[in-house]
Short mmCIF file of C-alpha atoms in Angstrom, two decimals:
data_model
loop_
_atom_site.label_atom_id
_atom_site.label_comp_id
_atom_site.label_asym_id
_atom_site.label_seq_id
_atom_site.Cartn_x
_atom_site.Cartn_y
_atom_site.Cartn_z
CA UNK A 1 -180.07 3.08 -25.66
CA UNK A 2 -177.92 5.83 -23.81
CA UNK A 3 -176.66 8.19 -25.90
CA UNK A 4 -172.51 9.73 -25.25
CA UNK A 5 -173.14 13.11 -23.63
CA UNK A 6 -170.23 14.15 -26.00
CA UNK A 7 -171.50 13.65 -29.25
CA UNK A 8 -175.08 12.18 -28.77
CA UNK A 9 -173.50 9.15 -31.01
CA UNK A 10 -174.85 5.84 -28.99
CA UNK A 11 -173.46 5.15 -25.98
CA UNK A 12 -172.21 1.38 -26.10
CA UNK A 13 -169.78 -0.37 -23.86
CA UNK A 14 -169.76 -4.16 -24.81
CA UNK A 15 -169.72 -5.98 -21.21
CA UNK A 16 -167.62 -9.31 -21.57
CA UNK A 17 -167.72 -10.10 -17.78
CA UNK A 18 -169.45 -10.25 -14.90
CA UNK A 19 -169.96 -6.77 -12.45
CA UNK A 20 -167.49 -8.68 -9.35
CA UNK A 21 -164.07 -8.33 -8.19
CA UNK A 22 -163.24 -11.38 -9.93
CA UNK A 23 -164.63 -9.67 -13.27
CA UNK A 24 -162.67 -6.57 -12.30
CA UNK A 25 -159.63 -9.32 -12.41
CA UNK A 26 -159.57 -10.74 -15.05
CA UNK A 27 -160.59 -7.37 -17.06
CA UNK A 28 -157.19 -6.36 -15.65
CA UNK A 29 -155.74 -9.21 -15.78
CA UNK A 30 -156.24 -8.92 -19.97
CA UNK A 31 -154.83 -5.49 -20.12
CA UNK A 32 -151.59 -6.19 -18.23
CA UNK A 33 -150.73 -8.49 -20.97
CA UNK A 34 -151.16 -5.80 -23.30
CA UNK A 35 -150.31 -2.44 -21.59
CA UNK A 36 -147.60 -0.62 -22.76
CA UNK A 37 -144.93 2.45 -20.57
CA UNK A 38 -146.54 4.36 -23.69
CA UNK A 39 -150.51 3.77 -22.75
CA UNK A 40 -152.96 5.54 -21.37
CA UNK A 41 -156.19 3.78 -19.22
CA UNK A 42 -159.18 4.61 -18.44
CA UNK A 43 -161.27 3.56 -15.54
CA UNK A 44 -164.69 4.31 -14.98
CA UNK A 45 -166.72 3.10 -11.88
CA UNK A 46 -170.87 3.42 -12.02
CA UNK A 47 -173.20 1.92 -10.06
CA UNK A 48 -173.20 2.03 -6.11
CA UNK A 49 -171.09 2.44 -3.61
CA UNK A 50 -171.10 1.70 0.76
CA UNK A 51 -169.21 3.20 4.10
CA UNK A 52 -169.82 1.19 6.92
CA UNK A 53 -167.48 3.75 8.93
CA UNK A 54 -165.05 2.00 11.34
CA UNK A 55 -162.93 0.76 8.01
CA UNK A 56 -165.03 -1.34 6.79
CA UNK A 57 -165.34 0.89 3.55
CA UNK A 58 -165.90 2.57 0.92
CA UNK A 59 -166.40 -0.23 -0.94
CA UNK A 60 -168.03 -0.88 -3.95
CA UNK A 61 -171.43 -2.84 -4.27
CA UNK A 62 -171.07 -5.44 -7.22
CA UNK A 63 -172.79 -8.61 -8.12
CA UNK A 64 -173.49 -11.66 -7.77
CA UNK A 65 -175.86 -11.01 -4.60
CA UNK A 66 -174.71 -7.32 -3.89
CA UNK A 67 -170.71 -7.75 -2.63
CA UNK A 68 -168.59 -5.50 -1.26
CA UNK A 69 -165.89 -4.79 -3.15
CA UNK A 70 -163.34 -2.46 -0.51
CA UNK A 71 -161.60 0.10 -1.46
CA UNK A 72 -158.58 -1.55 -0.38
CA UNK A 73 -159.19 -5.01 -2.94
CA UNK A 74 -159.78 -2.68 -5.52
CA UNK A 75 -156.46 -0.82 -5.19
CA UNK A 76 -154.25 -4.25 -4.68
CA UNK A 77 -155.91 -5.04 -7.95
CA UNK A 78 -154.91 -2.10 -9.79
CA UNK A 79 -151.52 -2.39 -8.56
CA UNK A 80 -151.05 -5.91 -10.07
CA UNK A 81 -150.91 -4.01 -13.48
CA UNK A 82 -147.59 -3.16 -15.16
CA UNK A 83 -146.40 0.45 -15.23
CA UNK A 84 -147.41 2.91 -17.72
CA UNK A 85 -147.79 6.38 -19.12
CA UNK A 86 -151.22 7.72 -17.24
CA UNK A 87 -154.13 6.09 -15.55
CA UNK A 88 -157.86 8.18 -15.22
CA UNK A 89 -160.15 6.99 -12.66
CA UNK A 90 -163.53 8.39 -12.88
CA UNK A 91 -166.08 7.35 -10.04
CA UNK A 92 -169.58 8.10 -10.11
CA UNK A 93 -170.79 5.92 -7.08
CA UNK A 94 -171.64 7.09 -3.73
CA UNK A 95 -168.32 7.37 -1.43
CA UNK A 96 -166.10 7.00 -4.37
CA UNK A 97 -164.09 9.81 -2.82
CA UNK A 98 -162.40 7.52 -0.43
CA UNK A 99 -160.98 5.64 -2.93
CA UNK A 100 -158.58 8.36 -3.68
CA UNK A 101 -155.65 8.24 -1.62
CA UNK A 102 -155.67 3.97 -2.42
CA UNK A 103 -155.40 4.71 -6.23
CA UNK A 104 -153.01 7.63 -6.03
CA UNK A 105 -150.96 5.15 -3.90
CA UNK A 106 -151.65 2.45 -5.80
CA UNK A 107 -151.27 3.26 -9.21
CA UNK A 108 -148.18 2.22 -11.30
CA UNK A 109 -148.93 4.63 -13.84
CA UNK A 110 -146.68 7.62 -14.05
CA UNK A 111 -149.19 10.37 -13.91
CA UNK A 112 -152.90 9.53 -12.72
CA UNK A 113 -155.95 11.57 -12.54
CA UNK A 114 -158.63 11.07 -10.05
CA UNK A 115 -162.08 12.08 -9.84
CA UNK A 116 -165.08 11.07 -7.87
CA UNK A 117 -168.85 12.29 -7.76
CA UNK A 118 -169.33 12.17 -4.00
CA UNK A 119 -166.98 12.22 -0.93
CA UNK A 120 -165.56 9.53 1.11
CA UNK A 121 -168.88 10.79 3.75
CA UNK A 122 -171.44 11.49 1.35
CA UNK A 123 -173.71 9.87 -1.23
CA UNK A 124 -174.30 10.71 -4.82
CA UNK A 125 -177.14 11.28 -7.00
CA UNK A 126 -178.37 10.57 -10.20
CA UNK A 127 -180.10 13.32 -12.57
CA UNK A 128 -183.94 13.43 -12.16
CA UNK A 129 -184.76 13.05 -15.76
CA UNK A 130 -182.52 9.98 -16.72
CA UNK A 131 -181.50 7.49 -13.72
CA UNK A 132 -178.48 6.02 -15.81
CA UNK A 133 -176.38 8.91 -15.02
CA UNK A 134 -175.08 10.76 -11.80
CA UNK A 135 -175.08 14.04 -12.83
CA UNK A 136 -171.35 14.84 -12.19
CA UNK A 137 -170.90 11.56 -14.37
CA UNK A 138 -172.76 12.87 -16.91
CA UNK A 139 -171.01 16.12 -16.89
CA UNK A 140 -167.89 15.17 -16.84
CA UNK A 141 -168.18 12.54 -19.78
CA UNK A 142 -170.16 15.59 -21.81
CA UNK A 143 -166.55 17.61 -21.14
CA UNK A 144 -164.20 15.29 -22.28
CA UNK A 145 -166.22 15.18 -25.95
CA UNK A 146 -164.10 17.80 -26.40
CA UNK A 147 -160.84 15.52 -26.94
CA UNK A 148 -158.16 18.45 -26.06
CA UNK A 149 -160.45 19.14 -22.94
CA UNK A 150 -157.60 18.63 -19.87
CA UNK A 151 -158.85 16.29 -16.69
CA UNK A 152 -159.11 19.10 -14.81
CA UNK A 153 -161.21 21.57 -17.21
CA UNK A 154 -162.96 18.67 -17.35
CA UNK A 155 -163.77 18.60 -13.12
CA UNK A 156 -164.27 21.98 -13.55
CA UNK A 157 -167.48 22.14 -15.99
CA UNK A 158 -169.10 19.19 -14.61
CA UNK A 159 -168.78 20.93 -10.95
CA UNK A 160 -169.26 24.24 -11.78
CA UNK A 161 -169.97 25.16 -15.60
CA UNK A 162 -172.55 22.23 -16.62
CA UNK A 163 -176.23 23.51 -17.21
CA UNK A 164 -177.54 20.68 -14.75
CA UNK A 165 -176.01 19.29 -11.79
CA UNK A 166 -177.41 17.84 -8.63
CA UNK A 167 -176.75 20.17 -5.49
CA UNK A 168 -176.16 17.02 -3.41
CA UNK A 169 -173.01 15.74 -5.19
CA UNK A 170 -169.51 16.64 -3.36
CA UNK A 171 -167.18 15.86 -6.08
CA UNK A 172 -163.20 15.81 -5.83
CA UNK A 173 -160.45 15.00 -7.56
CA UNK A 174 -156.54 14.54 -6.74
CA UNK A 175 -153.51 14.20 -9.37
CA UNK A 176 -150.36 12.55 -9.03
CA UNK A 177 -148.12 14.55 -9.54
CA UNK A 178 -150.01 17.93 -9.94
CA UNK A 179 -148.98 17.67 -14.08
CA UNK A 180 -151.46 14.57 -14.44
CA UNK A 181 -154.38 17.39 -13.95
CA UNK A 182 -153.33 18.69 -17.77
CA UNK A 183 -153.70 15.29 -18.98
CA UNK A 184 -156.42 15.05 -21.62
CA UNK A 185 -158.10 11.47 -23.04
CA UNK A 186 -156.04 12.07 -26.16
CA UNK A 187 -152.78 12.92 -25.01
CA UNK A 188 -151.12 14.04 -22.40
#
């Protein structure tokens, strides 16, 4: 089993649906009727991602059959839920970068944080010695063991202060407004 970068404790995230837009749904769909102006969510893509240029993209490639899941669906979606407190998007999948503007814009949350291993041009990579990570992924996890860690300390060691990183990734990140960058996992 993977192991949480943090801690080392075992890495386990129980998967109740299936890796599609319609999964993504109804995942969201089951939050809204729970989500609070007082909570805080968490959102973090894996896997890969597309750019078939001309606007047909980024995207996201999910199952059944590898879809394409555009960054435009995946931003009406988030808007459908209700508004609250902060919402942290961290994307490890090639061209997540172009995603950013859509969340900013789409989120209903009052502060959000976004962060993404590759640009809206460029692919990502996963780390050599363990293909389940993408090394800014990895790092970037590993940061925010440290539960007072802010979103942007946390963008900050897995770019520039982690021990391993692949040369290849182009990471960036955006904040809405520039506060939600001091938001931490715990509290912000």
């Amino acid at each position: 089993t993977a192991a949480w970068p943090g801690d080392n404790t075992p890495f386990q995230l129980p998967v109740r649906g299936q890796g599609s837009r319609e999964g993504f749904r109804a995942a969201l769909q089951a939050i809204a009727l729970t989500l609070t102006p007082d909570d805080q969510l968490f959102i973090n893509v894996t896997g890969s991602g597309g750019n078939r240029g001309h606007g047909r993209g980024p995207d996201i490639v999910v199952q059944p059959f590898c879809s394409r899941y555009r960054s435009t669906d995946f931003c009406a979606d988030l808007a459908t839920l209700p508004r609250h407190r902060s919402l942290f998007v961290l994307m490890s999948q090639c061209f997540g970068g172009g995603f950013k503007q859509g969340v900013l814009a789409a989120s209903r949350a009052d502060s959000t944080f976004f962060a993404a291993a590759a640009a809206e041009d460029s692919p990502s990579f996963t780390l050599p010695d363990d293909l389940r990570w993408d090394s800014f992924q990895k790092n970037f996890v590993t940061a925010l063991g440290d539960r007072d860690i802010t979103a942007i300390e946390a963008f900050r060691y897995a770019t520039d202060g982690a021990p391993v990183r692949s040369p290849y990734d182009s990471p960036e990140f955006a904040a809405r407004p520039d506060s939600a960058a001091r938001m931490t996992l715990s509290a912000d």
